Amino acid sequence: MNLADGTIKVHLHHIFQKLEISNRTVLAALAISRSELHTAPDEPDSLGLLRQDPASAN
């Protein structure tokens, strides 16, 4: 994507305003907490799958 840094900063600023947060760290924490809320107890955790040892996949 050929986007200027300023364009990205403007979009992030609007996202921060709508969510009433102050920075990217808070945004990441919010995304993780919401992701955990939407994972059903019997579903595999997507983050756990990313950390899975490739050798144990078979």
PDB file of N, CA and C in Angstrom:
ATOM      1  N   MET A   1       0.861  -1.174   0.000  1.00  0.00           N
ATOM      2  CA  MET A   1       0.000   0.000   0.000  1.00  0.00           C
ATOM      3  C   MET A   1       0.900   1.227   0.000  1.00  0.00           C
ATOM      4  N   ASN A   2       0.653   2.062  -0.903  1.00  0.00           N
ATOM      5  CA  ASN A   2       1.492   3.242  -1.060  1.00  0.00           C
ATOM      6  C   ASN A   2       0.878   4.417  -0.292  1.00  0.00           C
ATOM      7  N   LEU A   3       0.953   4.373   1.033  1.00  0.00           N
ATOM      8  CA  LEU A   3       0.367   5.415   1.881  1.00  0.00           C
ATOM      9  C   LEU A   3       1.464   6.230   2.550  1.00  0.00           C
ATOM     10  N   ALA A   4       1.249   7.509   2.623  1.00  0.00           N
ATOM     11  CA  ALA A   4       2.193   8.389   3.315  1.00  0.00           C
ATOM     12  C   ALA A   4       2.045   8.204   4.826  1.00  0.00           C
ATOM     13  N   ASP A   5       3.118   8.454   5.544  1.00  0.00           N
ATOM     14  CA  ASP A   5       3.084   8.345   7.007  1.00  0.00           C
ATOM     15  C   ASP A   5       1.998   9.238   7.608  1.00  0.00           C
ATOM     16  N   GLY A   6       1.845  10.435   7.070  1.00  0.00           N
ATOM     17  CA  GLY A   6       0.839  11.367   7.577  1.00  0.00           C
ATOM     18  C   GLY A   6      -0.573  10.828   7.447  1.00  0.00           C
ATOM     19  N   THR A   7      -0.842  10.121   6.356  1.00  0.00           N
ATOM     20  CA  THR A   7      -2.170   9.531   6.136  1.00  0.00           C
ATOM     21  C   THR A   7      -2.477   8.501   7.212  1.00  0.00           C
ATOM     22  N   ILE A   8      -1.504   7.677   7.504  1.00  0.00           N
ATOM     23  CA  ILE A   8      -1.673   6.643   8.531  1.00  0.00           C
ATOM     24  C   ILE A   8      -1.906   7.285   9.896  1.00  0.00           C
ATOM     25  N   LYS A   9      -1.126   8.324  10.194  1.00  0.00           N
ATOM     26  CA  LYS A   9      -1.263   9.004  11.489  1.00  0.00           C
ATOM     27  C   LYS A   9      -2.642   9.640  11.639  1.00  0.00           C
ATOM     28  N   VAL A  10      -3.167  10.217  10.551  1.00  0.00           N
ATOM     29  CA  VAL A  10      -4.501  10.827  10.602  1.00  0.00           C
ATOM     30  C   VAL A  10      -5.556   9.765  10.874  1.00  0.00           C
ATOM     31  N   HIS A  11      -5.468   8.639  10.174  1.00  0.00           N
ATOM     32  CA  HIS A  11      -6.446   7.565  10.390  1.00  0.00           C
ATOM     33  C   HIS A  11      -6.354   7.020  11.815  1.00  0.00           C
ATOM     34  N   LEU A  12      -5.137   6.811  12.308  1.00  0.00           N
ATOM     35  CA  LEU A  12      -4.979   6.339  13.691  1.00  0.00           C
ATOM     36  C   LEU A  12      -5.550   7.345  14.679  1.00  0.00           C
ATOM     37  N   HIS A  13      -5.314   8.624  14.432  1.00  0.00           N
ATOM     38  CA  HIS A  13      -5.844   9.672  15.317  1.00  0.00           C
ATOM     39  C   HIS A  13      -7.369   9.586  15.395  1.00  0.00           C
ATOM     40  N   HIS A  14      -8.022   9.386  14.252  1.00  0.00           N
ATOM     41  CA  HIS A  14      -9.488   9.275  14.248  1.00  0.00           C
ATOM     42  C   HIS A  14      -9.953   8.011  14.972  1.00  0.00           C
ATOM     43  N   ILE A  15      -9.241   6.914  14.803  1.00  0.00           N
ATOM     44  CA  ILE A  15      -9.575   5.679  15.518  1.00  0.00           C
ATOM     45  C   ILE A  15      -9.438   5.892  17.018  1.00  0.00           C
ATOM     46  N   PHE A  16      -8.335   6.533  17.438  1.00  0.00           N
ATOM     47  CA  PHE A  16      -8.117   6.811  18.864  1.00  0.00           C
ATOM     48  C   PHE A  16      -9.248   7.665  19.424  1.00  0.00           C
ATOM     49  N   GLN A  17      -9.681   8.666  18.675  1.00  0.00           N
ATOM     50  CA  GLN A  17     -10.766   9.529  19.134  1.00  0.00           C
ATOM     51  C   GLN A  17     -12.069   8.746  19.304  1.00  0.00           C
ATOM     52  N   LYS A  18     -12.404   7.927  18.323  1.00  0.00           N
ATOM     53  CA  LYS A  18     -13.662   7.167  18.389  1.00  0.00           C
ATOM     54  C   LYS A  18     -13.666   6.163  19.532  1.00  0.00           C
ATOM     55  N   LEU A  19     -12.503   5.557  19.801  1.00  0.00           N
ATOM     56  CA  LEU A  19     -12.422   4.568  20.871  1.00  0.00           C
ATOM     57  C   LEU A  19     -12.092   5.199  22.224  1.00  0.00           C
ATOM     58  N   GLU A  20     -11.843   6.494  22.213  1.00  0.00           N
ATOM     59  CA  GLU A  20     -11.472   7.234  23.425  1.00  0.00           C
ATOM     60  C   GLU A  20     -10.245   6.635  24.086  1.00  0.00           C
ATOM     61  N   ILE A  21      -9.201   6.430  23.280  1.00  0.00           N
ATOM     62  CA  ILE A  21      -7.918   5.928  23.776  1.00  0.00           C
ATOM     63  C   ILE A  21      -6.821   6.893  23.351  1.00  0.00           C
ATOM     64  N   SER A  22      -5.590   6.663  23.861  1.00  0.00           N
ATOM     65  CA  SER A  22      -4.546   7.663  23.660  1.00  0.00           C
ATOM     66  C   SER A  22      -3.381   7.235  22.783  1.00  0.00           C
ATOM     67  N   ASN A  23      -3.164   5.931  22.595  1.00  0.00           N
ATOM     68  CA  ASN A  23      -1.993   5.536  21.812  1.00  0.00           C
ATOM     69  C   ASN A  23      -2.116   4.116  21.271  1.00  0.00           C
ATOM     70  N   ARG A  24      -1.109   3.709  20.475  1.00  0.00           N
ATOM     71  CA  ARG A  24      -1.125   2.399  19.821  1.00  0.00           C
ATOM     72  C   ARG A  24      -1.031   1.248  20.817  1.00  0.00           C
ATOM     73  N   THR A  25      -0.359   1.469  21.917  1.00  0.00           N
ATOM     74  CA  THR A  25      -0.244   0.419  22.931  1.00  0.00           C
ATOM     75  C   THR A  25      -1.608   0.087  23.512  1.00  0.00           C
ATOM     76  N   VAL A  26      -2.380   1.107  23.818  1.00  0.00           N
ATOM     77  CA  VAL A  26      -3.730   0.907  24.344  1.00  0.00           C
ATOM     78  C   VAL A  26      -4.598   0.243  23.270  1.00  0.00           C
ATOM     79  N   LEU A  27      -4.423   0.638  22.012  1.00  0.00           N
ATOM     80  CA  LEU A  27      -5.172   0.035  20.912  1.00  0.00           C
ATOM     81  C   LEU A  27      -4.862  -1.460  20.799  1.00  0.00           C
ATOM     82  N   ALA A  28      -3.578  -1.817  20.902  1.00  0.00           N
ATOM     83  CA  ALA A  28      -3.192  -3.230  20.824  1.00  0.00           C
ATOM     84  C   ALA A  28      -3.783  -4.018  21.991  1.00  0.00           C
ATOM     85  N   ALA A  29      -3.720  -3.463  23.197  1.00  0.00           N
ATOM     86  CA  ALA A  29      -4.278  -4.136  24.374  1.00  0.00           C
ATOM     87  C   ALA A  29      -5.789  -4.323  24.224  1.00  0.00           C
ATOM     88  N   LEU A  30      -6.455  -3.324  23.688  1.00  0.00           N
ATOM     89  CA  LEU A  30      -7.897  -3.411  23.470  1.00  0.00           C
ATOM     90  C   LEU A  30      -8.227  -4.495  22.442  1.00  0.00           C
ATOM     91  N   ALA A  31      -7.455  -4.552  21.371  1.00  0.00           N
ATOM     92  CA  ALA A  31      -7.681  -5.565  20.335  1.00  0.00           C
ATOM     93  C   ALA A  31      -7.484  -6.968  20.891  1.00  0.00           C
ATOM     94  N   ILE A  32      -6.451  -7.155  21.707  1.00  0.00           N
ATOM     95  CA  ILE A  32      -6.189  -8.473  22.298  1.00  0.00           C
ATOM     96  C   ILE A  32      -7.312  -8.856  23.253  1.00  0.00           C
ATOM     97  N   SER A  33      -7.739  -7.923  24.083  1.00  0.00           N
ATOM     98  CA  SER A  33      -8.794  -8.251  25.053  1.00  0.00           C
ATOM     99  C   SER A  33     -10.104  -8.566  24.341  1.00  0.00           C
ATOM    100  N   ARG A  34     -10.415  -7.858  23.271  1.00  0.00           N
ATOM    101  CA  ARG A  34     -11.645  -8.140  22.522  1.00  0.00           C
ATOM    102  C   ARG A  34     -11.541  -9.463  21.781  1.00  0.00           C
ATOM    103  N   SER A  35     -10.358  -9.784  21.303  1.00  0.00           N
ATOM    104  CA  SER A  35     -10.134 -11.053  20.615  1.00  0.00           C
ATOM    105  C   SER A  35     -10.377 -12.215  21.573  1.00  0.00           C
ATOM    106  N   GLU A  36      -9.902 -12.077  22.808  1.00  0.00           N
ATOM    107  CA  GLU A  36     -10.087 -13.128  23.814  1.00  0.00           C
ATOM    108  C   GLU A  36     -11.550 -13.288  24.174  1.00  0.00           C
ATOM    109  N   LEU A  37     -12.313 -12.200  24.149  1.00  0.00           N
ATOM    110  CA  LEU A  37     -13.735 -12.273  24.472  1.00  0.00           C
ATOM    111  C   LEU A  37     -14.518 -13.016  23.398  1.00  0.00           C
ATOM    112  N   HIS A  38     -14.056 -12.936  22.150  1.00  0.00           N
ATOM    113  CA  HIS A  38     -14.776 -13.548  21.041  1.00  0.00           C
ATOM    114  C   HIS A  38     -14.335 -14.971  20.743  1.00  0.00           C
ATOM    115  N   THR A  39     -13.363 -15.485  21.470  1.00  0.00           N
ATOM    116  CA  THR A  39     -12.923 -16.858  21.277  1.00  0.00           C
ATOM    117  C   THR A  39     -13.763 -17.769  22.159  1.00  0.00           C
ATOM    118  N   ALA A  40     -14.466 -18.694  21.540  1.00  0.00           N
ATOM    119  CA  ALA A  40     -15.302 -19.632  22.298  1.00  0.00           C
ATOM    120  C   ALA A  40     -14.408 -20.574  23.097  1.00  0.00           C
ATOM    121  N   PRO A  41     -14.864 -21.060  24.246  1.00  0.00           N
ATOM    122  CA  PRO A  41     -14.047 -21.929  25.094  1.00  0.00           C
ATOM    123  C   PRO A  41     -13.557 -23.191  24.390  1.00  0.00           C
ATOM    124  N   ASP A  42     -14.364 -23.749  23.464  1.00  0.00           N
ATOM    125  CA  ASP A  42     -13.940 -24.983  22.808  1.00  0.00           C
ATOM    126  C   ASP A  42     -13.210 -24.737  21.483  1.00  0.00           C
ATOM    127  N   GLU A  43     -13.025 -23.441  21.108  1.00  0.00           N
ATOM    128  CA  GLU A  43     -12.267 -23.117  19.904  1.00  0.00           C
ATOM    129  C   GLU A  43     -10.787 -22.988  20.245  1.00  0.00           C
ATOM    130  N   PRO A  44      -9.913 -23.393  19.324  1.00  0.00           N
ATOM    131  CA  PRO A  44      -8.493 -23.164  19.573  1.00  0.00           C
ATOM    132  C   PRO A  44      -8.197 -21.668  19.563  1.00  0.00           C
ATOM    133  N   ASP A  45      -7.338 -21.246  20.439  1.00  0.00           N
ATOM    134  CA  ASP A  45      -6.936 -19.850  20.530  1.00  0.00           C
ATOM    135  C   ASP A  45      -6.032 -19.524  19.350  1.00  0.00           C
ATOM    136  N   SER A  46      -6.395 -18.516  18.577  1.00  0.00           N
ATOM    137  CA  SER A  46      -5.598 -18.186  17.390  1.00  0.00           C
ATOM    138  C   SER A  46      -4.172 -17.803  17.762  1.00  0.00           C
ATOM    139  N   LEU A  47      -3.990 -17.134  18.898  1.00  0.00           N
ATOM    140  CA  LEU A  47      -2.629 -16.785  19.315  1.00  0.00           C
ATOM    141  C   LEU A  47      -1.854 -18.038  19.704  1.00  0.00           C
ATOM    142  N   GLY A  48      -2.531 -18.989  20.299  1.00  0.00           N
ATOM    143  CA  GLY A  48      -1.880 -20.251  20.644  1.00  0.00           C
ATOM    144  C   GLY A  48      -1.435 -21.000  19.400  1.00  0.00           C
ATOM    145  N   LEU A  49      -2.214 -20.910  18.347  1.00  0.00           N
ATOM    146  CA  LEU A  49      -1.838 -21.580  17.104  1.00  0.00           C
ATOM    147  C   LEU A  49      -0.588 -20.963  16.507  1.00  0.00           C
ATOM    148  N   LEU A  50      -0.445 -19.648  16.661  1.00  0.00           N
ATOM    149  CA  LEU A  50       0.745 -18.987  16.131  1.00  0.00           C
ATOM    150  C   LEU A  50       1.991 -19.395  16.892  1.00  0.00           C
ATOM    151  N   ARG A  51       1.839 -19.708  18.151  1.00  0.00           N
ATOM    152  CA  ARG A  51       2.993 -20.100  18.980  1.00  0.00           C
ATOM    153  C   ARG A  51       3.280 -21.582  18.917  1.00  0.00           C
ATOM    154  N   GLN A  52       2.436 -22.345  18.246  1.00  0.00           N
ATOM    155  CA  GLN A  52       2.584 -23.791  18.198  1.00  0.00           C
ATOM    156  C   GLN A  52       3.888 -24.185  17.494  1.00  0.00           C
ATOM    157  N   ASP A  53       4.540 -25.186  18.040  1.00  0.00           N
ATOM    158  CA  ASP A  53       5.777 -25.721  17.449  1.00  0.00           C
ATOM    159  C   ASP A  53       5.437 -26.429  16.143  1.00  0.00           C
ATOM    160  N   PRO A  54       6.047 -25.998  15.006  1.00  0.00           N
ATOM    161  CA  PRO A  54       5.711 -26.627  13.722  1.00  0.00           C
ATOM    162  C   PRO A  54       5.962 -28.134  13.707  1.00  0.00           C
ATOM    163  N   ALA A  55       6.928 -28.617  14.479  1.00  0.00           N
ATOM    164  CA  ALA A  55       7.247 -30.054  14.508  1.00  0.00           C
ATOM    165  C   ALA A  55       6.098 -30.839  15.136  1.00  0.00           C
ATOM    166  N   SER A  56       5.340 -30.235  16.033  1.00  0.00           N
ATOM    167  CA  SER A  56       4.256 -30.951  16.712  1.00  0.00           C
ATOM    168  C   SER A  56       2.955 -30.886  15.922  1.00  0.00           C
ATOM    169  N   ALA A  57       2.945 -30.207  14.787  1.00  0.00           N
ATOM    170  CA  ALA A  57       1.728 -30.069  13.992  1.00  0.00           C
ATOM    171  C   ALA A  57       1.340 -31.378  13.319  1.00  0.00           C
ATOM    172  N   ASN A  58       2.259 -32.291  13.123  1.00  0.00           N
ATOM    173  CA  ASN A  58       1.932 -33.575  12.464  1.00  0.00           C
ATOM    174  C   ASN A  58       1.662 -34.669  13.437  1.00  0.00           C
TER     175      ASN A  58
END
